[in-house]
Amino acid sequence: MVARVLAGRYELVRFVGRGAMGEVWEGRDRLIERRVAVKLLGHDVRDAPGAELFLREARVAGGLNHPGVVTVYDLGHDEDAGTLFLVMEFVTGRDLATVLVEGGPPPVATAVDWSARGATALSAAHSAGVVHRDLKPANLMLTASGDVKVLDFGIARYVGSTHRSSRVMGTLAYMPPERFDEQPGDARSDLYSFGCVLHEFLTGNPPFEATGPVAMMNAHLRRAPRSPGEVRAGVPAELDELVLALLAKDPRDRPQSAAEVVARLDRLTARRSPASVPPWAVPTEISPRRTPVGPGGVPAVAGSATAARFASAMRALLAAKSAAERATWPAPAPPVRRFAPPSDAGPAIGKDSVDPPRRGLRRWFR
């Protein structure tokens, strides 16, 4: 079988998986013999007005240079298939949506560590004028060395412009209130989504549960979230306060920068002795395997030997971290039931008991 090659340079070596944004492949850069990840966006763009938008935003995102952001090497248009593609740094690890499905919420200190790493990357992006717009656990990669890298800067706005309904359905659990009123949002919108992610790290669930997409929108717009400490014992009061501040309905009531969030998380981390937490120790040869998206837009756990080795390593690691933390962090509550947000193919709109709170909501589902 002849390997498919994009732009005469990028050979598609192995299919990794398919998600809401298209296909992911392990690839090889034939010019400099480098292992890469290639993302084929799942939309026909030969006539799509969003193509130029994607190229413009991806170029900006590609200018980011930070260890917590997956590096974009190249982008282009595959004329044969009529799809756009991104060539990125190949990261060995698993996305945190899969990690949470696999093992539930981690120890509190681990959740703080993941969040601090993600917020640091977000701060660097915001400083460069780049807003993510689709922050969620599936876009955060836990690497084999224990770092957290943020994926897919610059892609969300393009996909939303070309396939609006399904994208909204897949990210409702993390979407800031102002987006439902068709306001463009800014860096503080990312911070709301980050608050949803931090809530999920601590409890196993995003802040709101709802029976359908319209009710989920209404929850983001009107309902007060439960603090993580109400759901799980052992969450420090300062961390509860940070999560609730990030989830403020009005952007003016949230922390005004990711740098402020990093500082608050660092103060929490400083309460622990550095020697109390063992270093990350996970296998170094693990390929990211994205399986078909399941309920809630969260990928199912891969059944390969590689995934099994990673799962075993993660369980051992989290157990070790949990034991080491007990002297400084209260013990967590029993495992929390995970709530799956509505999937991309979610229930039909219009039969929910709650009417759309604002007129702008209707246009999301045209």
XYZ file of C-alpha atoms in Angstrom:
366
model
C 0.000 0.000 0.000
C 1.388 3.403 -0.993
C 1.631 5.820 1.937
C -0.323 9.038 1.656
C 1.912 12.109 1.544
C 0.719 15.672 2.144
C 2.367 18.592 0.380
C 5.039 16.232 -0.927
C 6.565 16.122 2.529
C 4.424 14.704 5.335
C 3.924 10.951 5.178
C 0.947 9.565 7.114
C 2.384 6.569 8.971
C -0.275 5.413 11.425
C -3.883 6.342 12.115
C -4.192 7.427 15.753
C -7.871 8.268 16.095
C -10.803 10.458 15.199
C -12.324 13.239 17.269
C -14.718 16.141 16.842
C -12.194 18.073 14.765
C -11.225 15.283 12.384
C -8.520 12.631 12.119
C -5.171 12.456 13.889
C -2.244 10.588 12.342
C 1.286 9.844 13.362
C 3.410 11.133 10.530
C 6.943 11.536 9.291
C 8.471 14.698 7.949
C 10.445 13.337 5.006
C 12.518 16.492 4.637
C 14.150 16.468 8.057
C 13.231 12.926 9.186
C 11.166 14.076 12.156
C 8.271 12.284 13.818
C 5.193 14.523 13.753
C 1.482 14.489 14.475
C -0.818 15.401 11.592
C -4.370 16.571 12.194
C -6.748 16.446 9.225
C -9.692 18.725 9.922
C -12.912 16.934 9.080
C -14.562 19.548 6.910
C -14.625 20.089 3.166
C -12.982 23.468 2.698
C -12.745 23.751 -1.058
C -15.556 26.304 -0.944
C -15.737 26.995 2.797
C -15.407 30.658 3.836
C -13.820 29.440 7.072
C -10.643 28.241 5.332
C -8.964 31.637 5.379
C -10.050 32.131 8.977
C -8.417 28.853 9.922
C -5.183 29.671 8.123
C -4.981 33.099 9.727
C -5.627 31.874 13.264
C -3.432 28.792 12.924
C -0.540 30.987 11.792
C -0.918 33.073 14.942
C -1.138 29.958 17.128
C 1.891 28.537 15.342
C 3.898 31.494 16.583
C 3.477 30.384 20.199
C 6.695 29.096 21.723
C 6.098 27.632 25.169
C 6.802 24.181 26.642
C 3.167 23.945 27.758
C 1.753 24.479 24.258
C 1.910 21.822 21.548
C 4.065 23.354 18.815
C 2.555 23.826 15.360
C 5.186 23.216 12.679
C 3.206 23.671 9.488
C -0.285 23.892 8.019
C -1.767 23.511 4.603
C -4.589 22.442 2.321
C -4.806 18.903 0.940
C -6.374 19.626 -2.426
C -7.082 15.974 -3.248
C -9.242 15.444 -0.170
C -10.329 19.064 0.184
C -9.280 19.244 3.834
C -7.010 21.442 5.881
C -4.210 19.884 7.867
C -1.956 20.840 10.755
C 1.499 19.395 11.357
C 2.394 19.436 15.028
C 4.832 18.250 17.612
C 4.279 14.549 18.344
C 3.526 14.219 22.058
C 3.683 10.922 23.902
C 0.957 10.758 26.512
C -2.823 10.820 26.984
C -5.370 13.591 26.977
C -6.761 14.352 30.411
C -10.336 13.510 29.429
C -9.181 9.934 28.911
C -7.132 9.977 32.125
C -10.190 11.115 34.109
C -12.432 8.479 32.541
C -9.790 5.871 33.306
C -9.052 6.725 36.920
C -11.530 9.326 38.153
C -10.458 12.558 39.850
C -6.827 12.540 40.999
C -5.556 13.550 44.445
C -6.148 17.226 45.158
C -2.462 18.103 44.931
C -2.226 16.429 41.528
C -5.243 18.421 40.313
C -3.514 21.608 41.488
C -0.305 20.589 39.708
C -2.093 19.854 36.417
C -4.013 23.122 36.674
C -0.939 25.232 37.432
C 0.854 23.793 34.408
C -2.141 24.391 32.146
C -2.690 27.918 33.452
C 0.965 28.782 32.862
C 0.626 27.776 29.200
C -2.640 29.692 28.939
C -0.978 32.788 30.388
C 1.767 32.615 27.759
C -0.796 32.302 24.960
C -2.898 35.176 26.251
C 0.212 37.347 26.524
C 0.764 36.676 22.820
C -2.826 37.677 22.030
C -4.072 34.112 21.407
C -7.368 32.960 22.935
C -8.151 29.236 22.908
C -12.001 29.290 22.865
C -12.401 25.540 23.418
C -10.561 24.662 26.607
C -11.551 21.275 28.072
C -9.791 18.140 29.395
C -9.695 16.603 25.912
C -7.491 19.526 24.816
C -4.994 19.052 27.634
C -2.329 16.396 27.116
C -0.567 14.706 30.033
C 2.819 13.804 28.619
C 4.968 10.803 29.436
C 7.221 13.062 31.535
C 4.298 14.428 33.580
C 3.984 17.812 31.905
C 0.656 19.218 30.719
C 0.439 20.618 27.185
C -2.464 22.569 25.708
C -3.700 21.464 22.269
C -5.642 23.074 19.432
C -5.081 26.799 19.831
C -6.571 28.614 16.865
C -8.747 25.751 15.606
C -11.977 26.136 17.580
C -13.122 29.347 15.932
C -12.653 27.890 12.449
C -14.569 24.702 13.239
C -17.353 26.676 14.880
C -17.726 28.797 11.759
C -18.076 25.778 9.472
C -19.995 23.302 11.619
C -21.578 25.304 14.398
C -24.252 23.017 15.843
C -22.120 19.949 16.504
C -19.242 21.979 17.932
C -21.519 23.738 20.411
C -23.060 20.429 21.418
C -19.671 18.916 22.155
C -18.365 21.716 24.398
C -21.413 22.987 26.265
C -20.155 21.712 29.604
C -17.196 24.123 29.421
C -18.645 27.105 27.553
C -18.689 30.574 29.175
C -22.038 32.369 29.519
C -21.097 35.257 27.236
C -20.599 32.879 24.307
C -24.283 31.909 24.453
C -25.218 35.541 23.893
C -22.986 35.633 20.804
C -20.423 37.906 22.397
C -16.930 37.204 21.032
C -15.383 36.760 24.456
C -11.756 37.321 25.411
C -9.076 35.774 27.615
C -11.493 35.808 30.549
C -13.761 33.463 28.579
C -10.915 30.958 28.542
C -10.651 31.388 32.310
C -14.307 30.396 32.761
C -13.675 27.240 30.744
C -10.544 26.674 32.804
C -12.692 26.888 35.952
C -14.937 24.151 34.537
C -11.861 22.028 33.881
C -10.465 22.602 37.373
C -13.859 21.671 38.856
C -13.734 18.424 36.877
C -10.177 17.676 38.013
C -11.317 18.000 41.630
C -14.713 16.265 41.521
C -14.788 14.128 38.389
C -17.564 16.265 36.865
C -17.912 19.652 35.175
C -19.761 22.173 37.372
C -23.217 21.633 35.867
C -25.351 18.618 35.078
C -28.387 18.991 32.830
C -30.871 16.830 30.966
C -30.290 18.486 27.601
C -28.325 21.170 25.802
C -30.768 24.025 26.399
C -30.868 23.238 30.113
C -27.065 23.152 30.115
C -26.971 26.605 28.561
C -29.429 27.860 31.137
C -27.253 26.435 33.908
C -24.197 28.330 32.690
C -26.221 31.515 32.377
C -28.272 31.396 35.588
C -27.426 28.625 38.042
C -24.836 28.967 40.785
C -22.307 26.133 40.681
C -21.616 23.933 43.674
C -18.131 24.435 45.005
C -15.807 21.418 44.707
C -15.632 21.288 48.513
C -19.367 20.579 48.659
C -18.840 17.539 46.443
C -15.530 16.232 47.689
C -14.005 16.386 51.148
C -10.506 17.728 51.509
C -10.598 20.591 49.005
C -8.896 23.647 50.592
C -11.086 26.715 51.021
C -8.701 28.815 48.907
C -9.099 26.381 46.024
C -12.897 26.448 46.374
C -12.780 30.245 46.224
C -10.640 30.191 43.084
C -12.948 27.788 41.259
C -16.043 29.837 42.111
C -14.296 33.045 41.053
C -13.371 31.508 37.704
C -17.004 30.448 37.236
C -18.440 33.935 37.787
C -21.162 34.733 35.246
C -19.813 38.225 34.600
C -16.270 38.268 33.150
C -15.510 41.339 35.301
C -15.974 39.214 38.439
C -13.464 36.577 37.363
C -9.702 36.732 37.776
C -8.625 39.157 35.070
C -5.652 37.173 33.779
C -4.277 33.651 33.642
C -1.173 35.008 35.369
C -3.343 35.828 38.391
C -4.665 32.251 38.384
C -1.118 30.881 38.223
C -0.122 33.024 41.208
C -3.057 31.759 43.276
C -2.318 28.147 42.389
C 1.362 28.655 43.207
C 0.416 29.927 46.665
C -1.537 26.732 47.231
C 1.371 24.614 46.016
C 3.782 26.447 48.320
C 1.885 25.051 51.325
C 3.268 21.600 50.553
C 6.803 20.419 51.098
C 8.503 19.836 47.731
C 9.899 16.568 49.065
C 6.433 15.247 49.877
C 5.504 14.524 46.267
C 7.544 12.009 44.265
C 8.591 12.928 40.720
C 6.536 11.731 37.788
C 7.684 8.337 36.579
C 5.795 7.012 33.597
C 6.862 5.129 30.464
C 8.684 7.224 27.861
C 7.493 5.361 24.750
C 3.741 5.843 24.759
C 1.902 6.933 21.643
C -1.283 8.995 22.047
C -4.233 6.834 21.019
C -7.491 8.624 20.373
C -10.365 6.207 19.942
C -13.801 7.027 18.495
C -15.584 9.625 20.568
C -18.081 8.190 23.012
C -20.848 9.730 25.134
C -20.170 13.311 26.075
C -17.507 13.780 23.437
C -15.020 11.909 25.632
C -12.920 9.246 23.906
C -13.241 5.686 25.093
C -10.163 4.130 26.674
C -7.955 2.358 24.155
C -7.593 -1.361 24.706
C -4.046 -1.704 23.428
C -1.102 -2.978 25.411
C 0.350 0.531 25.296
C -2.760 2.024 26.848
C -2.767 -0.712 29.479
C 0.834 0.057 30.406
C 0.029 3.750 30.677
C -3.048 3.040 32.805
C -1.031 0.814 35.138
C 1.677 3.450 35.454
C -0.886 6.171 36.131
C -2.608 4.132 38.833
C 0.690 3.424 40.549
C 1.764 7.032 40.238
C -1.454 8.496 41.616
C -1.407 6.016 44.495
C 2.146 7.043 45.359
C 1.319 10.733 45.135
C -1.793 10.259 47.250
C 0.183 8.495 49.981
C 2.875 11.160 49.954
C 0.342 13.979 50.166
C -1.602 12.774 53.193
C 0.586 14.712 55.598
C -0.311 18.026 53.977
C -3.666 17.516 52.214
C -6.850 16.085 53.782
C -7.926 12.691 52.492
C -10.309 12.766 49.504
C -13.874 11.586 49.650
C -14.932 8.316 48.012
C -14.892 8.272 44.187
C -17.305 10.678 42.563
C -19.696 9.599 39.827
C -18.611 11.123 36.549
C -21.203 13.039 34.559
C -20.879 12.923 30.772
C -21.865 16.199 29.076
C -24.098 16.048 25.998
C -22.465 14.396 23.000
C -22.068 15.878 19.542
C -25.104 13.882 18.472
C -27.100 14.975 21.524
C -30.853 15.211 21.967
C -33.024 17.352 19.739
C -33.494 20.968 20.643
C -36.871 22.396 21.449
C -38.411 19.875 23.847
C -36.516 20.990 26.925
C -38.559 22.332 29.825
C -36.403 25.465 29.947
C -36.737 28.053 27.197
C -33.529 29.545 25.790
C -32.771 32.406 28.193
C -31.637 34.804 25.461
C -32.546 35.352 21.847
C -28.955 34.885 20.754
C -29.056 31.220 21.736
C -31.345 30.264 18.878
C -28.759 31.163 16.276
C -26.284 28.622 17.652
C -28.414 25.806 16.256
C -29.258 27.073 12.793
